[in-house]
Coordinates of C-alpha atoms and ligand atoms in Angstrom, one line a residue:
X1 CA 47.3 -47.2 12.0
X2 CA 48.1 -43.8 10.5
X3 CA 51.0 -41.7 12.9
X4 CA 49.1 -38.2 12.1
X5 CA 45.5 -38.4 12.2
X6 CA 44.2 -34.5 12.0
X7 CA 43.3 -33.4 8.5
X8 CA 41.9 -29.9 7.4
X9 CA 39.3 -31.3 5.2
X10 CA 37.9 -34.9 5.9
X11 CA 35.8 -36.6 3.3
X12 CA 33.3 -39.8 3.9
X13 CA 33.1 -41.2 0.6
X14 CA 35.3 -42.3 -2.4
X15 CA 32.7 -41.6 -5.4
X16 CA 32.7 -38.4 -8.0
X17 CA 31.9 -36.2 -5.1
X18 CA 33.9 -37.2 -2.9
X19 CA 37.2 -38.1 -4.4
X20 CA 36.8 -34.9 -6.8
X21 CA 36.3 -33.1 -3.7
X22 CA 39.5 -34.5 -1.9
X23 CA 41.5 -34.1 -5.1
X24 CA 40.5 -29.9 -5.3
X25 CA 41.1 -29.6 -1.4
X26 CA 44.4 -31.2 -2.0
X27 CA 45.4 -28.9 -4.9
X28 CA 44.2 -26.0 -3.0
X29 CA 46.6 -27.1 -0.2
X30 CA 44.7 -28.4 2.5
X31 CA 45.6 -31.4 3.8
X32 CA 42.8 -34.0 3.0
X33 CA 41.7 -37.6 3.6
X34 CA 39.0 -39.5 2.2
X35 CA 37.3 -42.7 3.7
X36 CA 35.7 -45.3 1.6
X37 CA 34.4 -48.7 3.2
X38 CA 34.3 -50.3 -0.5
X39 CA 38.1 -51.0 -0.7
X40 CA 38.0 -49.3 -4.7
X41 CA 38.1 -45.8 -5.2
X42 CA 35.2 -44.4 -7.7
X43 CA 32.3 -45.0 -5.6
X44 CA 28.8 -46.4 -7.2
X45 CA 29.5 -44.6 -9.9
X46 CA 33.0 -46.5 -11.2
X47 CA 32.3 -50.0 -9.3
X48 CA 29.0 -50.3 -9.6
X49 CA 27.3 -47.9 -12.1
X50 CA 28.3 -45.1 -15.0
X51 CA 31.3 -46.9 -16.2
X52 CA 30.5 -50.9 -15.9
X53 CA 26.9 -50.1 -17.4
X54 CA 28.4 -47.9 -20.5
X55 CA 31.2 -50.8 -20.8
X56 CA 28.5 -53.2 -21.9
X57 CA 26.4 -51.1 -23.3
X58 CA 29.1 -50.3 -26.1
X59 CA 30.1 -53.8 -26.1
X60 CA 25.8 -54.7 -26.8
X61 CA 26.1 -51.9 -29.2
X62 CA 28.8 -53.3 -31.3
X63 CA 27.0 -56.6 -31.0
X64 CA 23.8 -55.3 -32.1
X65 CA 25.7 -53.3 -35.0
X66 CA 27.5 -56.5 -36.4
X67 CA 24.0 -58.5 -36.9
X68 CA 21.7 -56.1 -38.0
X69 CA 24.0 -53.1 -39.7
X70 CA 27.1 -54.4 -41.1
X71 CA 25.2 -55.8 -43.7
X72 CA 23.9 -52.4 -45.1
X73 CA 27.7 -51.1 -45.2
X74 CA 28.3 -53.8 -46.9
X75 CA 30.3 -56.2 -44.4
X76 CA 29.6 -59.6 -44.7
X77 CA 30.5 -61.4 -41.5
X78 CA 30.1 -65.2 -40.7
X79 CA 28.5 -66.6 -38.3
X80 CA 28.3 -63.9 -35.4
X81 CA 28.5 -65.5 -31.6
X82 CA 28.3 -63.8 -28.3
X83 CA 31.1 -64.2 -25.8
X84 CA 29.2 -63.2 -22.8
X85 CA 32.5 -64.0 -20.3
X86 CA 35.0 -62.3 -22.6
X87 CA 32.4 -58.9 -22.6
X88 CA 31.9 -59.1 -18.5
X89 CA 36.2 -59.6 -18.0
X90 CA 36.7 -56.4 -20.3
X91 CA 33.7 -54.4 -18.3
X92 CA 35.4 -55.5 -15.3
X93 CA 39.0 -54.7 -16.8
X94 CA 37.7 -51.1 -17.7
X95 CA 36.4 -50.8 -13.8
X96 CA 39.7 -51.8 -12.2
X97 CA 41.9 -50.2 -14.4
X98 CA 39.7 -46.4 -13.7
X99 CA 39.4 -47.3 -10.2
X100 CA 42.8 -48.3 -9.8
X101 CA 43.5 -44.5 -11.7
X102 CA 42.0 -42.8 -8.6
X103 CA 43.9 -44.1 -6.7
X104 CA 47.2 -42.9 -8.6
X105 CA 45.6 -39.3 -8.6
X106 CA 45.1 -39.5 -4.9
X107 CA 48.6 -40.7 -4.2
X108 CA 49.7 -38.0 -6.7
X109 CA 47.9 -35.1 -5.4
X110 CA 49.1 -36.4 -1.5
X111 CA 45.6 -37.1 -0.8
X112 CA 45.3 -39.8 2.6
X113 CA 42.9 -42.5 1.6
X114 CA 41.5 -44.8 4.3
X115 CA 39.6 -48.0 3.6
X116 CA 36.5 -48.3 6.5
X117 CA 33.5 -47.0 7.5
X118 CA 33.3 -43.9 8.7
X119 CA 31.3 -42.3 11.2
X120 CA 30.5 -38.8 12.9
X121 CA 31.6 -38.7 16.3
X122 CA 31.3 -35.9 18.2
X123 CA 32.9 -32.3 17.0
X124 CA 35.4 -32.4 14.0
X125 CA 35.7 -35.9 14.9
X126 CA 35.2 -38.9 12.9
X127 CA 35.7 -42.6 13.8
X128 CA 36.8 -44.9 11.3
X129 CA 36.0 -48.8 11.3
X130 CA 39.1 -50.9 9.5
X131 CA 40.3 -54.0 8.9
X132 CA 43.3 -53.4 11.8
X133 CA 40.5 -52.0 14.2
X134 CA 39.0 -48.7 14.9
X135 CA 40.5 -45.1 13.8
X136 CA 40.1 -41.6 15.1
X137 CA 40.4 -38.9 12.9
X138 CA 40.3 -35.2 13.1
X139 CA 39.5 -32.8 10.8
X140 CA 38.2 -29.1 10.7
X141 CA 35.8 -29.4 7.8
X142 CA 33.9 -33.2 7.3
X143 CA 32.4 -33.4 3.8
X144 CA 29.8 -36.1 3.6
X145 CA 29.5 -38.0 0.0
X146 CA 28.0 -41.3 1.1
X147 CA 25.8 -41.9 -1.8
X148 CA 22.8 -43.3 -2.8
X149 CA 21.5 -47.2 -2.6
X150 CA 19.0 -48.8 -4.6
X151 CA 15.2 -47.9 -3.8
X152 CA 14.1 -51.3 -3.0
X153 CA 10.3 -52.2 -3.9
X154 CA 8.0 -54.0 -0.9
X155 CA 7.1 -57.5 -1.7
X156 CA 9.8 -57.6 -4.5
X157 CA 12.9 -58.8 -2.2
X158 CA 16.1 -58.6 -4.0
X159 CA 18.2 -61.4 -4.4
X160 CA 20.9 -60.3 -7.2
X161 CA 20.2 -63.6 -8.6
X162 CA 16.6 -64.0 -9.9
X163 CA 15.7 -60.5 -9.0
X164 CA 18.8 -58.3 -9.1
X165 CA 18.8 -54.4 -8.8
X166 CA 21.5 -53.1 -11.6
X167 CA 24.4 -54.4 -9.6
X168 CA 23.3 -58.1 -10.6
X169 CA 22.2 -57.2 -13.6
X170 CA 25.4 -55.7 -14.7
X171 CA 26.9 -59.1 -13.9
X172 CA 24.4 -61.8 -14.9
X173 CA 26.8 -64.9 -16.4
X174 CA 24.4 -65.7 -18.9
X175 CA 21.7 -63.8 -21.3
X176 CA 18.3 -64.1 -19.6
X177 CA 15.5 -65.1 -21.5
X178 CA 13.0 -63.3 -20.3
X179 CA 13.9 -59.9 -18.3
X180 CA 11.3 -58.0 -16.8
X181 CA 12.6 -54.4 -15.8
X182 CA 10.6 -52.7 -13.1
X183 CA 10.6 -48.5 -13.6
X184 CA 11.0 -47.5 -17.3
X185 CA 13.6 -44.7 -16.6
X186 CA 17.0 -44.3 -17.0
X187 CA 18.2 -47.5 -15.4
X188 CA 15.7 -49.7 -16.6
X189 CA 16.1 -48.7 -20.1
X190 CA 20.2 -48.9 -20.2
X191 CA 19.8 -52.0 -18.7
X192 CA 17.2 -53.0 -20.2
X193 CA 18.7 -52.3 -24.2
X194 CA 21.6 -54.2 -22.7
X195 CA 20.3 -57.5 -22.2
X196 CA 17.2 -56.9 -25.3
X197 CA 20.5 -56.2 -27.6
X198 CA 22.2 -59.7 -26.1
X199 CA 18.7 -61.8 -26.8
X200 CA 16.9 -61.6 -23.8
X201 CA 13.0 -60.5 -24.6
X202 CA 12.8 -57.2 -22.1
X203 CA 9.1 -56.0 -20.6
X204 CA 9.3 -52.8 -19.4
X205 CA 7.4 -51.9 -16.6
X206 CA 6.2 -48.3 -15.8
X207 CA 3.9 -47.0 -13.0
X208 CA 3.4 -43.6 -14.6
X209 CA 1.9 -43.4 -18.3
X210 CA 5.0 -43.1 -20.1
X211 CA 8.6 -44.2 -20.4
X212 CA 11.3 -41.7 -19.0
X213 CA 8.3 -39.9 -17.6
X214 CA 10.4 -36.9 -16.3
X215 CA 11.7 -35.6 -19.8
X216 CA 10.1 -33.9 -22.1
X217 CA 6.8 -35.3 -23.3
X218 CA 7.7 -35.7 -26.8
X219 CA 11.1 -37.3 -26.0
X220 CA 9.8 -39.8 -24.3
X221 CA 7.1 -40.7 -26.6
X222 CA 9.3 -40.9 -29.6
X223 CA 12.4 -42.7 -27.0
X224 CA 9.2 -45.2 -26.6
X225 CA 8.6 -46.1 -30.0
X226 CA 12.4 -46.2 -31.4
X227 CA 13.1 -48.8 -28.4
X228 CA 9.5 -50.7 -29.2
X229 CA 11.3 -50.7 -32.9
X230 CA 14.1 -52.6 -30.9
X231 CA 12.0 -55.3 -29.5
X232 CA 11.4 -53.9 -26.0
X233 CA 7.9 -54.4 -24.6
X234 CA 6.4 -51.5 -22.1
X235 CA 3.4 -51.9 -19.7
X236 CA 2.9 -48.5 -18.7
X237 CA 0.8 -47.3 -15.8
X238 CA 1.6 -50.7 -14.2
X239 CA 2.0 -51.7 -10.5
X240 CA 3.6 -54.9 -9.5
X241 CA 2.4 -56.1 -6.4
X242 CA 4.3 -59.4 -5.3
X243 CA 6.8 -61.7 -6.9
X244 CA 7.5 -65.2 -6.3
X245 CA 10.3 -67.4 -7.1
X246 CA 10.3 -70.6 -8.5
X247 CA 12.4 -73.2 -11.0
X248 CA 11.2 -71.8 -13.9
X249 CA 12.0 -67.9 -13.0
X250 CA 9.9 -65.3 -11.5
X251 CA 6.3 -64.6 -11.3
X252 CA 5.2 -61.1 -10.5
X253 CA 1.8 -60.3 -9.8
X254 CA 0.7 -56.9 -12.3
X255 CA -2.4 -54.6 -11.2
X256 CA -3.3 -50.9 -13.3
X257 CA -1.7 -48.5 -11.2
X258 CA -5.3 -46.7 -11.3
X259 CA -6.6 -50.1 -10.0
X260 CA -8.4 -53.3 -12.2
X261 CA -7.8 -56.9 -12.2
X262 CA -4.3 -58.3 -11.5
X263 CA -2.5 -60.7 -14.1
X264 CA 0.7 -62.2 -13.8
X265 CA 3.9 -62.2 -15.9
X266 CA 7.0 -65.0 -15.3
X267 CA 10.5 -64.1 -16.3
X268 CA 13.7 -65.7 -15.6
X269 CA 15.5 -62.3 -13.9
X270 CA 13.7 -59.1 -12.7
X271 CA 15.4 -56.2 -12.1
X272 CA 14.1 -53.5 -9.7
X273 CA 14.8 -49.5 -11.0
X274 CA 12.8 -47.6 -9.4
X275 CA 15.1 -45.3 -7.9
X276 CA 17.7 -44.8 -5.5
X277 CA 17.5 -43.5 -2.0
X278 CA 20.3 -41.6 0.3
X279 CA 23.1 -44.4 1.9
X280 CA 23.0 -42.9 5.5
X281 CA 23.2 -45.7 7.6
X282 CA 25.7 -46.0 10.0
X283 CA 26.8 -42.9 10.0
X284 CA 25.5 -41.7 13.2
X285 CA 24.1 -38.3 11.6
X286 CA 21.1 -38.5 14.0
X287 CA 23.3 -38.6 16.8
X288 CA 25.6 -36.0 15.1
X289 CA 22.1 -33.7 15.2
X290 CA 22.7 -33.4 11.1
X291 CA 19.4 -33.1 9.7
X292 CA 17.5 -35.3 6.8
X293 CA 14.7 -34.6 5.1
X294 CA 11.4 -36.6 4.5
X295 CA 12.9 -38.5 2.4
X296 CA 16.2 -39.6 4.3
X297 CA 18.8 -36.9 2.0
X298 CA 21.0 -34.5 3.9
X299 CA 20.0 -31.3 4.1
X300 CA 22.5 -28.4 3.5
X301 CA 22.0 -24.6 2.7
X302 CA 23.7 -22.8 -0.9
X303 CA 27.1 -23.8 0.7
X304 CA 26.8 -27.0 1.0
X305 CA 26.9 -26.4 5.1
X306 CA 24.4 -28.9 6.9
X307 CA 22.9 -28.0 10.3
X308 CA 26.4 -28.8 12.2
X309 CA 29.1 -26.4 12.2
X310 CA 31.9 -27.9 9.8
X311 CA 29.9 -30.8 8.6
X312 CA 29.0 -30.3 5.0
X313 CA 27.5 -32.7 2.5
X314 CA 27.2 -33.2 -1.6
X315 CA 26.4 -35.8 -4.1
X316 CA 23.6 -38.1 -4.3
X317 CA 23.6 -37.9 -0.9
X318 CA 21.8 -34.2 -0.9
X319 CA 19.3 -35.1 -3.9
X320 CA 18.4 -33.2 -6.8
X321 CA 19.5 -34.8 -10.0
X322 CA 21.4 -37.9 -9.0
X323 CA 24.3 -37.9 -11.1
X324 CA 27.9 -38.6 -11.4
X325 CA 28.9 -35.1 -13.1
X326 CA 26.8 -32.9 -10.6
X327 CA 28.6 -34.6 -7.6
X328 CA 31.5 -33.8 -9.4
X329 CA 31.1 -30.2 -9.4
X330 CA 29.4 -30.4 -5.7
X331 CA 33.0 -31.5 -4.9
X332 CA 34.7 -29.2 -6.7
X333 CA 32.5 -26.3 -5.6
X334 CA 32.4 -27.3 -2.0
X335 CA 36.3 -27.8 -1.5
X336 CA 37.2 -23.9 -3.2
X337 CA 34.6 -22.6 -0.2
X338 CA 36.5 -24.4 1.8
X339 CA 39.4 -23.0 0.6
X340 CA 38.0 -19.7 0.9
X341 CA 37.3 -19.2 -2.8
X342 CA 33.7 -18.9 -4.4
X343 CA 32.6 -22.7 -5.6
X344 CA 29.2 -22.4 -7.4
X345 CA 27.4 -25.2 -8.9
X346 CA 25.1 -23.8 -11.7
X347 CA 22.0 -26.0 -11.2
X348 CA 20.3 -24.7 -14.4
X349 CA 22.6 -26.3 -16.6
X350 CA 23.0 -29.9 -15.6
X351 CA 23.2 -31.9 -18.7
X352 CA 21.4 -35.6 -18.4
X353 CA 21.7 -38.3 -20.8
X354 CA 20.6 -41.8 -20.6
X355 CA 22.6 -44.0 -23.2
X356 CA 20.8 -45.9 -25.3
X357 CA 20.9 -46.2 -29.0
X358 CA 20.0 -43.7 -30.3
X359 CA 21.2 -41.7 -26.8
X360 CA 18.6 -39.4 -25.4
X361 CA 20.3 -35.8 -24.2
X362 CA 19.0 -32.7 -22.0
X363 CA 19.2 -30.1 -20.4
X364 CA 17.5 -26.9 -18.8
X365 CA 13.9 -27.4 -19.1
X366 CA 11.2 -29.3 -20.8
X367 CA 8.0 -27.8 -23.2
X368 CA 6.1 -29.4 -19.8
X369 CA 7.8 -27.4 -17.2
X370 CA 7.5 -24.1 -19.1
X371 CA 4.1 -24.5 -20.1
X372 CA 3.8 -25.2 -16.1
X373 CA 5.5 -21.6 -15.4
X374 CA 3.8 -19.9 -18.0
X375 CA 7.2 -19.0 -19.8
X376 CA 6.5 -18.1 -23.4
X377 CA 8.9 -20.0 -25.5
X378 CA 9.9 -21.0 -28.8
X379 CA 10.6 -23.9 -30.3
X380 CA 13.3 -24.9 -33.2
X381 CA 13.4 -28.5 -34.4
X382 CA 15.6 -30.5 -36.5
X383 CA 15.6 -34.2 -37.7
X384 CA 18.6 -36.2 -37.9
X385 CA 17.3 -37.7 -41.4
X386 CA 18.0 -34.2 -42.8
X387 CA 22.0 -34.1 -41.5
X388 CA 24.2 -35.6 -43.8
X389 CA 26.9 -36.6 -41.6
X390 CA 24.1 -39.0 -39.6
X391 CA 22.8 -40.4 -43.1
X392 CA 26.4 -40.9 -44.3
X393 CA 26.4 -43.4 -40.9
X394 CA 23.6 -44.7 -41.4
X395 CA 22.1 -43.3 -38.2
X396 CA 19.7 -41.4 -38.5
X397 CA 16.9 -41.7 -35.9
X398 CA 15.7 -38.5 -33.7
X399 CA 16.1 -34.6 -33.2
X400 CA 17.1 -31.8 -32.2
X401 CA 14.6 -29.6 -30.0
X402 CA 15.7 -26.4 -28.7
X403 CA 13.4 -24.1 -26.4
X404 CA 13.9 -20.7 -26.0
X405 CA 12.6 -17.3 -24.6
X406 CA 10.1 -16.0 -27.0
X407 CA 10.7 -12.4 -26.1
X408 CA 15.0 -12.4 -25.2
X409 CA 15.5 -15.6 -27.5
X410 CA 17.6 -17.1 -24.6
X411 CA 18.1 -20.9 -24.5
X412 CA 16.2 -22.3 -21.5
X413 CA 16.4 -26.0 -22.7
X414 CA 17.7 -28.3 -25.3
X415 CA 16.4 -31.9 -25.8
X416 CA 18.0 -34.4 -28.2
X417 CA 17.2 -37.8 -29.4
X418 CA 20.2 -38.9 -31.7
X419 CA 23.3 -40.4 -32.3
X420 CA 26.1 -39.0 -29.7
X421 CA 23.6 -37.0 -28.5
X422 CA 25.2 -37.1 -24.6
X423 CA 28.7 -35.1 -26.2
X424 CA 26.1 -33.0 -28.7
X425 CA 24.3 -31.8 -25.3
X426 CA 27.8 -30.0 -24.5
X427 CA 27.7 -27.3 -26.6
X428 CA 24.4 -26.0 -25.6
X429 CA 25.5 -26.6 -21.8
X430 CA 28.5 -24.1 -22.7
X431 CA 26.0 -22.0 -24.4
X432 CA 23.5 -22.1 -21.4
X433 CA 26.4 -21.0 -19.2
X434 CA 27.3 -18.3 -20.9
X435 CA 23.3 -17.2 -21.6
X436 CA 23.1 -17.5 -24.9
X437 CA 20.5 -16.9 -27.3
X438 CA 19.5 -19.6 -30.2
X439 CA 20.7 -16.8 -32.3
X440 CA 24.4 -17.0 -30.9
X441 CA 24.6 -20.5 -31.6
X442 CA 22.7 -20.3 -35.1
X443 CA 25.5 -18.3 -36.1
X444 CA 27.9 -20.2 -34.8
X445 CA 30.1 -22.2 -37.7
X446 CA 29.7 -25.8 -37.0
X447 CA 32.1 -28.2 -39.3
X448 CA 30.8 -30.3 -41.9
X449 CA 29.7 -32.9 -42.5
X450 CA 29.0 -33.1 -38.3
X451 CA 26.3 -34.3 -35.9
X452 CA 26.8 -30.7 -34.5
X453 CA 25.0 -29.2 -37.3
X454 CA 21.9 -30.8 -36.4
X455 CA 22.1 -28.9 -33.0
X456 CA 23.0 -25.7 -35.1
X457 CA 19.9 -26.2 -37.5
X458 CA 17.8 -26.5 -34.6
X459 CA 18.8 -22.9 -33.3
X460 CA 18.3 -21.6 -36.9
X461 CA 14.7 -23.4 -36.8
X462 CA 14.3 -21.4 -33.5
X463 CA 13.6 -18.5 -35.4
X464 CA 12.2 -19.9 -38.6
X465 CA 15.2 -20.3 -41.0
X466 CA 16.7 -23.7 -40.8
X467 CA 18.8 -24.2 -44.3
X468 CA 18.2 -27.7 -44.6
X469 CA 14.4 -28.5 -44.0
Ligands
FAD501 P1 28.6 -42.6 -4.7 O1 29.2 -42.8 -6.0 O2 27.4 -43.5 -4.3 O3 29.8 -42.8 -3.6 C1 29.6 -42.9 -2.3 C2 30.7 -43.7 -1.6 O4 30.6 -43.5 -0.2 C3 30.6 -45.2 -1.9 O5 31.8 -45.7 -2.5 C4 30.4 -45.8 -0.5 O6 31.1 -47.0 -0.4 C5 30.9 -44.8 0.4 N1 30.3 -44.8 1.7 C6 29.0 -44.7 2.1 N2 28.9 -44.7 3.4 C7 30.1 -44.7 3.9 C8 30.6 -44.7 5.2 N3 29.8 -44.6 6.3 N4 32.0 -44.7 5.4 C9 32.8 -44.8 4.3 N5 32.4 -44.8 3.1 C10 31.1 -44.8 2.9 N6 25.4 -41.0 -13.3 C11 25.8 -40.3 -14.4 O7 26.1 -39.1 -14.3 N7 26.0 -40.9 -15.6 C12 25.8 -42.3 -15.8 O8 26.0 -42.8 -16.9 C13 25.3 -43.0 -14.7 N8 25.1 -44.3 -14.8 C14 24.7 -45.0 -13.7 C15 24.4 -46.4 -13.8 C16 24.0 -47.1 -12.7 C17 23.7 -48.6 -12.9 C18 23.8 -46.5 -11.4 C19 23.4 -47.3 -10.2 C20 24.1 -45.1 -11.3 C21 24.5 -44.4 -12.4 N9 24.8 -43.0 -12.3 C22 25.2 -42.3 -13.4 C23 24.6 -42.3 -11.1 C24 26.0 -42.1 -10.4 O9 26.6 -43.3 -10.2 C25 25.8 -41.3 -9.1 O10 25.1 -40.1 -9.3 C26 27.2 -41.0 -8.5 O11 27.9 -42.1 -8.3 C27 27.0 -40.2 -7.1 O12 28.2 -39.9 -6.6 P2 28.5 -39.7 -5.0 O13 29.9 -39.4 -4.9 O14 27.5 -38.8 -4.5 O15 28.1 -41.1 -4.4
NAI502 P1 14.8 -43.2 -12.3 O1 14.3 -42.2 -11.3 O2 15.5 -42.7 -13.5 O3 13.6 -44.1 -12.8 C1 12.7 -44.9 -12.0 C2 11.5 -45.2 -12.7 O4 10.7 -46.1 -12.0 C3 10.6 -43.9 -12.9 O5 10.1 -43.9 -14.2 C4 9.4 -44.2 -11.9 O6 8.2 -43.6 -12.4 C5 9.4 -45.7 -11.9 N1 8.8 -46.3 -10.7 C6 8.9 -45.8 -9.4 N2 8.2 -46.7 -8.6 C7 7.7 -47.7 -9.4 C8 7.0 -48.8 -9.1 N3 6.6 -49.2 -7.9 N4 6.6 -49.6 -10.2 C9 7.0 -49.3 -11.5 N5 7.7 -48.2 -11.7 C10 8.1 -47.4 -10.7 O7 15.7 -44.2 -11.4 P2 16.6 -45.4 -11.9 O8 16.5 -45.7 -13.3 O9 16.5 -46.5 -10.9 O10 18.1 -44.7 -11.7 C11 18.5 -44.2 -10.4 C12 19.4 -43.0 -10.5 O11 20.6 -43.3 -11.2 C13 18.7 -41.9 -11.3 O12 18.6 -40.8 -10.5 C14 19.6 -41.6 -12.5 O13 19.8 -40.3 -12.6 C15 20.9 -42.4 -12.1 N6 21.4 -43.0 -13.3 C16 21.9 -42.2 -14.3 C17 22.3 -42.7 -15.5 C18 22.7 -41.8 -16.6 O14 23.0 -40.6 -16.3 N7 22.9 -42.2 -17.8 C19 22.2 -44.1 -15.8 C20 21.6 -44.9 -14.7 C21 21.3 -44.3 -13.5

């Protein structure tokens, strides 16, 4: 039981919000605490997502490199196994040893972390359920960063065994031989090249009419094809409707989402990504009087303030784009208010990538969305297979597509199929913060020979004078 048990800022939730959060507050020198129920630090995000997923992704990668590229660099290799435990102990290794660095920062930065479930009770009050028994705890600000869950899909029950939701099917002990992924976005094709790299033959399964039907259009057609080029199999504008499971793996029942005769499809796993929803439960914010929206996310105003005085909220938790780095700067922006400073989060220029090979990068908007406004834009484009430094690897699959103003020349979006493409992404984020044109970064010297320059040739192209096409 903790002696002194009133905190100035209070934070339900251990993941990039909500330890980034507690970790500002702390600098800032308000005296913090942050309760997780999980027991490791990091949230869905280290455990259970970001890092274990990218861990065997680059392990699949390097798998997928040795049998089909070495050979072209000329590296001949014997016979080339897979050592599916080794792979998941040095996933988990890497998941441990970042969640076990949280908690160094915490204890560093004097930050009180408290393993149990919270929950709001009553003004600046919050009641803690741990392992020795229940904890109250004071605190005049409570940030909420409880996270998102996975979506689940009715008549598709989750079992992590034969159907899993990407927790199982980050830990599956052995390489499935049929996987059928249900929702073709980012998830589902991560996961997806993971397993379809390792020798599992991957269906896709999409509702809509394309893969990674919220980027840009040509993105995702091209996305579509490089990863059909890999082996995996989509079934757009698809419904499944039931599953059943048996000895010899799964059978889901199919139908056009736009309605026709059903067919049915076996596989030995199916994993569900279709989304994730708010994690709320438990946490007594209907008794609290915090309000949700139709969808179950907490809402809160530009500061992060919900509709209780001193109960604030950020992260998945709130919506919008459901990722790691924009709960990150939701933390940091909420705990400087807090502090009495001015935290912003720039919404505009929050950079998504999903990290396949070759990885797919964006941010700002797509051709789609301006069309939709009826921004005038123009477009500069650049293939990888004209940058030397992605020919000299041997990788040279996608491009560079930059949208900007057509009268100011501003960049409102940048969209990148390529090697690296999620660190290429960062300049134009930098560029976007600072409201630059395509001209600033077309005359900005990018090294050579560098993957950068394909970003660079792209602005160039923006006004109708790249060098190198
Ligand atoms: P979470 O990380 O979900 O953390 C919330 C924490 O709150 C949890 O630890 C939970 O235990 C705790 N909690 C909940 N309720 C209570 C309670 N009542 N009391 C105490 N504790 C509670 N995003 C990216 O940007 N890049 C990626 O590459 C990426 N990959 C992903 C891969 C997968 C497979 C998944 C599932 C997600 C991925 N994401 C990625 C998304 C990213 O994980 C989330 O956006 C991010 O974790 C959200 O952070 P958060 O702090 O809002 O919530
Ligand atoms: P998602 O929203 O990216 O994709 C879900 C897909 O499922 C969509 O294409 C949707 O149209 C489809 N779908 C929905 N209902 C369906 C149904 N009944 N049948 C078939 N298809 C259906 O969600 P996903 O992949 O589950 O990921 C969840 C969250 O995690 C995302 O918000 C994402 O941002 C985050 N994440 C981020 C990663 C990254 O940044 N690299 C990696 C993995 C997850």
């Amino acid at each position: 039981m903790m002696a002194d048990n009133s905190f100035d800022v209070l934070i339900i939730g251990g993941g990039p919000g909500g330890y980034v959060a507690a970790i500002r507050a702390a600098q800032l020198g308000l005296k913090t605490a942050c309760v997780d129920k999980r027991g490791s630090l990091g949230g869905t995000c280290l455990n259970i997502g970001c890092i274990p997923s990218k861990a065997l992704l680059q392990s699949s990668h390097h798998y997928a490199e040795a049998r089909q590229h070495f050979a072209l660099h000329g590296i001949k290799l014997g016979k080339i196994e897979l050592d599916l435990p080794t792979m998941m102990a040095r996933k988990q290794k890497v998941v441990s040893d970042n969640t076990k660095g949280i908690e160094f920062l915490f204890k560093k930065h004097k930050v009180v972390y408290l393993v149990g479930e919270a929950r709001l009770a009553g003004a600046g009050r919050v009641a803690v359920k741990t392992a020795e028994g229940e904890q109250s705890l004071t605190a005049k600000s409570i940030v909420i960063a409880t996270g998102s869950e996975v979506t689940p899909l009715p008549g598709v029950a989750i079992d992590e065994k034969q159907i899993v939701s990407s927790t199982g099917a980050l830990d599956l002990a052995q390489v499935p031989k049929q996987l059928v992924v249900i929702g073709a976005g980012v998830i589902g094709l991560e996961l997806g090249s993971v397993w379809g790299r390792l020798g599992a033959e991957v269906t896709v399964i999409e509702y809509l009419d394309r893969a990674l039907p919220f980027h840009d259009g040509e993105i995702s057609r091209q996305m579509q094809r490089i990863l059909e080029r890999q082996g995996l199999r989509f079934k757009l504008g698809t419904k499944v409707t039931a599953a059943k499971n048996g000895k010899g793996g799964v059978t889901l029942t199919l139908e056009p989402a736009k309605g026709g005769p059903a067919e049915e499809l076996t596989a030995e796993v199916v994993l569900v990504a279709i989304g994730r929803r708010p994690c709320t439960d438990g946490l007594g914010i209907e008794e609290a009087g915090v309000e949700i929206d139709n969808r179950g996310f907490v809402k809160v105003d530009s500061h992060f303030r919900t509709s209780v005085a001193g109960v604030y909220a950020i992260g998945d938790v709130i919506g919008g784009a459901m990722l790691a780095h924009k709960a990150e700067e939701e933390g940091v922006a909420v705990a400087e208010q807090l502090a009495g400073q001015a935290g912003h989060v720039n919404y505009e220029a929050i950079p998504g990538v999903v990290y396949t090979w070759p990885e797919v990068a964006n941010v700002g908007k797509t051709e789609e969305q301006l069309t939709a406004e009826g921004v005038a834009y123009k477009t500069g484009k650049f293939p990888f297979s004209a940058n030397g430094r992605a020919r000299a690897n041997g990788d040279s699959e996608g491009f560079v597509k930059i949208l900007a103003d057509a009268k100011t020349d501003r960049v409102l979006g940048c969209h990148i199929i390529g090697p690296e493409a999620g660190d290429l992404i960062a300049e134009v984020v930098l560029g976007m913060e600072f409201a630059a044109a395509a001209e600033d970064i077309a005359r900005t010297c990018h090294a050579h020979p560098g993957l950068g320059e394909a970003v660079k040739e792209a602005a160039l192209a923006v006004a109708g004078r790249p060098i190198h096409i």
